[in-house]
Amino acid sequence: MTQQPFAKGEVDREMRGAQPPRRSAATRPALVGALLGALAALSLSCSTPLRSADEYRARIRRTQGGIPHILADDLGSLGFGTLYAMAEDNVCILADQYLSFGAQRSRALGPEAGNLESDFFYQLLIDRGQGAEPLPRELEQLFRGAAAGYNDFLRESGTAKLSDARCRGASWIREVTPVDVKRVSRADYALAYMLPIVVAAAPPAAVSSELPPARVDPRRFAAAVESYLEVPKRGGSNGIAIGRDASATGSGMLLANPHMPWNEPFQRFYPMHQTVPGKLDALGATLIGRPRVGFGHTADVAWTSTVSTAKRVAFYQLELVPGDPTSYRFDGAARPMRRETVTVEVRNAEGEIEERSHTFYSTHFGALLVANEHFAWTHEHAVAVRMPDAGWRGELSALAQLQAKSVRELKAIHDRHQFLTVNLIAADRGGEVLYGDLGPVPHISDEQAAACAVMHGAAYDGSRSECQWGSDPDAAAPGIFGPARLPFLFRSDFVTNSNDSYWLANPAQPLTGFAQILGSEKRPRTLRTRSGLQMLLGHLQGRAGENGSKLSLEDLQRLALANENFAGQLIRDDVVALCRAHPRAELEDGTAVSLAAACEVLAGWDLHANLDSRGAHLFRQFLAEAHQQQFSRTLPASFVPAVPFDAADPVATPRGLDTASQRAVLTSLANAVHRLEEADIALDARLGKLQGVTRNGEWIPLHGGPEIEGLFNKIEARFQGAAGYPDVTRWSSSWILAVEFTESGPRARGILTYSLSANPDSPHYADQTRMFSRKEWLDLPFHEADVEAAALHDYRVSGPRSE
């Protein structure tokens, strides 16, 4: 039966069966007879030229975990091999991307389930020309080759014979153009978070004299704005760059640990190694659908990113012209809103195709109107949202990034283009490291923000020109801060970031004096930031019982998956002391709960979130009750620390529990015990029995834990009663990479926590997930001889050039 594309945010469903990945029939390694095998191996020798004037040609070698190493003679052929390999592993996701970004979901599937809203939104971007912009010749070749590689895979396979049953035979799968691939690469997921409120914006109906005018509650407005600003930051990541003074090799090292969704197909990472001799050689990962490595390492530089605290989204309150809710006042004069009407095709209930239209409204300064129950568009006011657009600056600098020889060269490239909307953490072969929040940030000074803030500081006044974005002469585009006014740090020991502001990239050299829109200074850091710093400093300085020493690649691997529960380290002993002193507590309904057993389980807990950790789930549920089940990065607000925050000791403070926390602690613990007993879960159960995922009927236990515990290895899994924590819900450890530079070149290991393929019939559907469960890593060969020796599958793909 034909499967429909993934609903937005759908978790990939587990399905049974397994078969080896499909290979191009024309280039399948010979499997019949020793002679043919020898000839095939000879024909695939790297000495054989790949270039052809009339064909794209690429060589794909897959190593452990299915990781593709793609070798080509030009960017067009590299794109061809890259999208061919991606399609082998995740054709359904790619096809669904082209459906969404092409604004064709409603035509294929009908307008339900958010399809119509999605199509309106992406049709607006299409009508504005997104994806159709001309690029330099080499980049156009990359995208042309990528489209040709995907199309060649479809033609070879045939839609009816796709290995992935979820989209096999689907009528909505089609061949694509280079513009389709460019739209995927150009996708701005920060803007996509705003899709529902952008599409919902519509002028108010005529006012009835019998009804009072609509009002907006400023406090609810401010809370709603904060929630939209917070959503992207829930993703997060950890990044650590180690310099020569702290590295066992005397060269640079990097740990990349992004936290991305396990259940958002469009934001799924795809690891790969891309080589065009003499032009680029990069191993790392990218978001699926994008035809080049986004972060990873070359022979000289390794880099990663973490979510920035900079507020790159600015909400504006508009003062509307009386009697005309589609005009607003600006510097005392009336301005009509810009209207953009889009039309999409929709399959109706009878299966017929009809057209539907929608009008978007925006301001002359580029802010799109938004609306929901908290952003009401009334006859007096409306709300618009604006964010800087990096355009194609990232792609335009792509080759230069991959050819950088040092972190200083890498920063110079970023300074020229200012495209990255996240933090940059990097290390080079010479042993220098870099932290920087270097991308486009709205040019809003502290003075301007104070003078222009409205709605409890959640929005700016959109009626005055002095409240619009300023600019700097060194900025890559108007309206953003230039590089000289953005935080960065070069060091020879280390820099790190775990989604806090720039302030403590290295505690020995705090960064201060920047605009508040970039983030906070001298304020408490999140538990995960403090956990990472404590582990790192503990190794380097001999804290926490460790011997002070320089770090090796293996040390970085251990740190990434240490699963130390930092919240437990800070307060567990005080919780146990309170519990033992008061072994009974009451629920809100007056029910008495014995805490005696819980006291001893917590006392015996190893303060980790490993598979064998007993009591980790009890402490987690205790914190969840204290936070009232809300997402948080710090200890519960109801817990008063025994030692308050000290800006001079930001890693160790705040800590402990003051006696004023007694009631909150005992009540939360009682609620946790009651909830677990109600679910018939033992208080001392092993975490691995409760937390994991099921793949094709196989339970795979998972270590790690959520943001509220300060786990460096972030695994977010919602409690589901008797089932425990049976699935990873959203933002969690995904592609983890550890790399060190040595005298003989880079040495890297990595693991993709959810495995390479979302296809339940693929051998790479759960293999890396099992490895992650066992804390095993893939060796990631980089040098040609090592790739050749490690290759488990070796084949060529080719197709006619489309240029």
XYZ file of N, CA, C and O in Angstrom, residues 185 187-188 190 237 269 285-287 290 292-296 302-312 388-398 401 410-426 434-442 476-477 480-481 483 486-488 497 518:
296
model
N 18.436 23.531 0.419
C 19.654 24.086 1.002
C 19.437 25.482 1.560
O 20.132 25.905 2.487
N 16.659 26.518 2.966
C 15.612 26.505 3.989
C 16.088 27.147 5.283
O 17.174 26.849 5.779
N 15.268 28.033 5.818
C 15.552 28.709 7.078
C 14.605 28.125 8.124
O 13.423 28.466 8.172
N 14.563 28.550 11.311
C 14.118 29.529 12.298
C 12.845 30.217 11.807
O 11.895 30.429 12.564
N 23.261 22.178 21.586
C 24.415 21.370 21.185
C 25.523 21.598 22.195
O 25.478 22.549 22.982
N 20.368 14.532 10.489
C 21.745 14.652 10.037
C 22.126 13.485 9.129
O 21.656 12.359 9.300
N 29.111 16.110 8.595
C 27.686 15.855 8.429
C 26.999 17.099 7.893
O 27.554 18.203 7.900
N 25.791 16.898 7.417
C 24.957 17.984 6.935
C 23.513 17.615 7.208
O 23.200 16.466 7.525
N 22.616 18.598 7.136
C 21.195 18.274 7.190
C 20.819 17.583 5.889
O 21.241 17.990 4.807
N 20.994 18.509 1.737
C 21.983 19.524 1.373
C 23.225 18.819 0.831
O 23.738 17.894 1.466
N 26.448 19.264 0.552
C 27.843 19.403 0.970
C 27.947 19.287 2.478
O 26.993 19.523 3.220
N 29.133 18.908 2.956
C 29.407 18.820 4.389
C 29.161 20.186 5.021
O 29.664 21.212 4.536
N 28.404 20.209 6.101
C 28.112 21.461 6.784
C 29.038 21.721 7.960
O 29.378 22.861 8.254
N 29.419 20.666 8.673
C 30.388 20.803 9.758
C 31.117 19.481 9.918
O 30.594 18.418 9.597
N 32.345 19.568 10.372
C 33.177 18.375 10.471
C 34.636 18.769 10.452
O 35.058 19.659 11.184
N 38.881 21.748 12.017
C 37.664 21.050 12.429
C 36.737 22.070 13.073
O 37.185 22.945 13.822
N 35.447 21.974 12.800
C 34.528 22.990 13.299
C 33.151 22.386 13.560
O 32.757 21.387 12.994
N 32.420 23.040 14.475
C 31.044 22.663 14.769
C 30.283 23.903 15.204
O 30.855 25.001 15.257
N 29.010 23.729 15.516
C 28.159 24.855 15.890
C 27.273 24.478 17.064
O 26.975 23.307 17.284
N 26.850 25.492 17.807
C 25.869 25.334 18.877
C 24.858 26.461 18.768
O 25.156 27.526 18.217
N 23.676 26.245 19.318
C 22.624 27.259 19.237
C 23.036 28.499 20.032
O 23.480 28.410 21.173
N 22.869 29.634 19.418
C 23.263 30.915 20.001
C 22.126 31.506 20.831
O 20.948 31.265 20.567
N 22.496 32.298 21.837
C 21.487 33.011 22.630
C 21.086 34.342 21.998
O 20.171 35.006 22.484
N 21.768 34.754 20.937
C 21.432 36.018 20.287
C 19.985 35.988 19.798
O 19.518 34.998 19.236
N 19.273 37.075 20.013
C 17.875 37.162 19.580
C 17.842 37.643 18.133
O 17.881 38.840 17.854
N 17.774 36.684 17.237
C 17.781 37.004 15.811
C 16.385 37.212 15.256
O 16.207 37.390 14.061
N 17.046 38.694 10.287
C 18.021 38.912 9.211
C 18.067 37.731 8.267
O 17.935 36.572 8.686
N 18.243 38.024 7.004
C 18.294 36.983 5.977
C 19.724 36.876 5.464
O 20.250 37.813 4.856
N 20.347 35.725 5.694
C 21.724 35.524 5.244
C 21.800 35.186 3.770
O 22.892 35.134 3.201
N 20.637 34.956 3.148
C 20.623 34.656 1.726
C 21.510 33.479 1.386
O 21.503 32.446 2.051
N 22.288 33.642 0.323
C 23.194 32.584 -0.118
C 24.626 32.809 0.362
O 25.561 32.197 -0.144
N 24.798 33.685 1.366
C 26.163 34.003 1.771
C 26.910 32.776 2.291
O 28.121 32.653 2.127
N 26.184 31.857 2.916
C 26.827 30.638 3.392
C 27.357 29.784 2.253
O 28.488 29.296 2.288
N 26.529 29.598 1.221
C 26.970 28.794 0.081
C 28.077 29.504 -0.695
O 28.996 28.873 -1.204
N 27.978 30.831 -0.791
C 28.985 31.580 -1.537
C 30.363 31.472 -0.880
O 31.388 31.636 -1.547
N 30.370 31.213 0.423
C 31.654 31.077 1.116
C 32.039 29.623 1.340
O 33.056 29.336 1.981
N 31.242 28.691 0.804
C 31.408 27.273 1.143
C 32.792 26.742 0.788
O 33.463 26.118 1.612
N 35.497 28.106 2.985
C 35.485 27.492 4.310
C 36.207 26.151 4.301
O 36.999 25.851 5.194
N 39.460 30.822 8.873
C 38.039 30.500 8.945
C 37.245 31.685 9.476
O 36.172 32.019 8.941
N 37.743 32.346 10.492
C 37.033 33.509 11.025
C 36.976 34.637 10.003
O 35.945 35.315 9.865
N 38.053 34.858 9.282
C 38.056 35.921 8.270
C 36.975 35.667 7.219
O 36.308 36.600 6.750
N 36.779 34.413 6.855
C 35.736 34.063 5.889
C 34.360 34.355 6.475
O 33.487 34.933 5.814
N 34.159 33.964 7.723
C 32.880 34.225 8.376
C 32.638 35.721 8.533
O 31.496 36.188 8.404
N 33.664 36.456 8.819
C 33.508 37.907 8.959
C 33.084 38.564 7.648
O 32.311 39.527 7.642
N 33.597 38.067 6.539
C 33.234 38.648 5.238
C 31.781 38.358 4.869
O 31.123 39.175 4.229
N 31.284 37.189 5.285
C 29.971 36.748 4.810
C 28.884 36.766 5.881
O 27.696 36.863 5.539
N 29.223 36.629 7.127
C 28.269 36.691 8.239
C 26.962 35.957 7.923
O 25.899 36.559 7.842
N 27.049 34.684 7.795
C 25.882 33.887 7.423
C 25.427 32.937 8.525
O 24.272 32.515 8.548
N 26.314 32.574 9.455
C 26.029 31.522 10.411
C 25.155 32.062 11.542
O 25.529 33.011 12.222
N 23.995 31.459 11.759
C 23.074 31.948 12.789
C 23.253 31.212 14.111
O 22.383 31.261 14.980
N 24.371 30.534 14.270
C 24.694 29.796 15.486
C 26.134 30.100 15.875
O 26.861 30.790 15.153
N 26.541 29.606 17.036
C 27.930 29.788 17.465
C 28.864 28.922 16.632
O 28.500 27.836 16.183
N 30.081 29.389 16.463
C 31.130 28.632 15.779
C 32.194 28.251 16.792
O 32.691 29.095 17.537
N 32.532 26.955 16.837
C 33.614 26.441 17.673
C 34.540 25.667 16.750
O 34.088 24.781 16.011
N 35.836 25.991 16.747
C 36.733 25.397 15.760
C 38.131 25.216 16.335
O 38.540 25.912 17.275
N 39.023 28.513 18.270
C 38.201 29.705 18.054
C 36.805 29.484 18.581
O 36.200 28.429 18.351
N 36.279 30.463 19.295
C 34.842 30.565 19.570
C 34.367 31.883 18.980
O 35.042 32.910 19.091
N 33.189 31.902 18.389
C 32.624 33.151 17.919
C 31.132 33.044 17.664
O 30.643 32.013 17.202
N 30.410 34.091 18.019
C 29.016 34.257 17.593
C 29.072 35.325 16.512
O 28.943 36.516 16.772
N 29.292 34.904 15.292
C 29.782 35.784 14.233
C 28.759 36.104 13.149
O 29.066 36.834 12.211
N 27.562 35.554 13.269
C 26.602 35.682 12.176
C 25.748 36.929 12.254
O 26.034 37.861 13.008
N 24.664 36.965 11.467
C 23.815 38.151 11.410
C 22.949 38.301 12.665
O 22.177 37.408 13.008
N 23.111 39.421 13.353
C 22.310 39.748 14.532
C 21.706 41.135 14.316
O 22.423 42.063 13.921
N 20.398 41.304 14.539
C 19.786 42.625 14.350
C 20.549 43.717 15.088
O 20.873 43.571 16.271
N 28.400 42.576 6.785
C 28.236 41.938 5.475
C 26.940 42.343 4.794
O 26.792 42.144 3.590
N 26.002 42.925 5.557
C 24.726 43.350 4.997
C 24.174 44.462 5.885
O 24.544 44.562 7.063
N 22.689 44.735 10.414
C 23.258 43.782 11.369
C 24.546 44.346 11.965
O 25.170 45.242 11.400
N 24.922 43.810 13.113
C 26.176 44.203 13.723
C 27.345 43.693 12.877
O 27.328 42.568 12.360
N 31.441 42.558 12.353
C 32.303 41.638 13.100
C 32.992 42.272 14.306
O 33.209 41.597 15.312
N 30.977 41.890 17.555
C 30.490 40.558 17.896
C 31.543 39.814 18.712
O 32.743 40.021 18.534
N 31.138 38.925 19.611
C 32.092 38.251 20.500
C 32.841 37.107 19.820
O 32.242 36.310 19.088
N 34.124 37.053 20.071
C 34.932 35.937 19.592
C 36.146 35.793 20.494
O 36.498 36.707 21.254
N 31.113 25.763 24.183
C 29.790 26.359 24.309
C 28.745 25.250 24.349
O 28.842 24.271 23.618
N 22.677 40.035 22.207
C 23.536 38.871 21.960
C 23.487 37.845 23.090
O 23.861 36.699 22.892
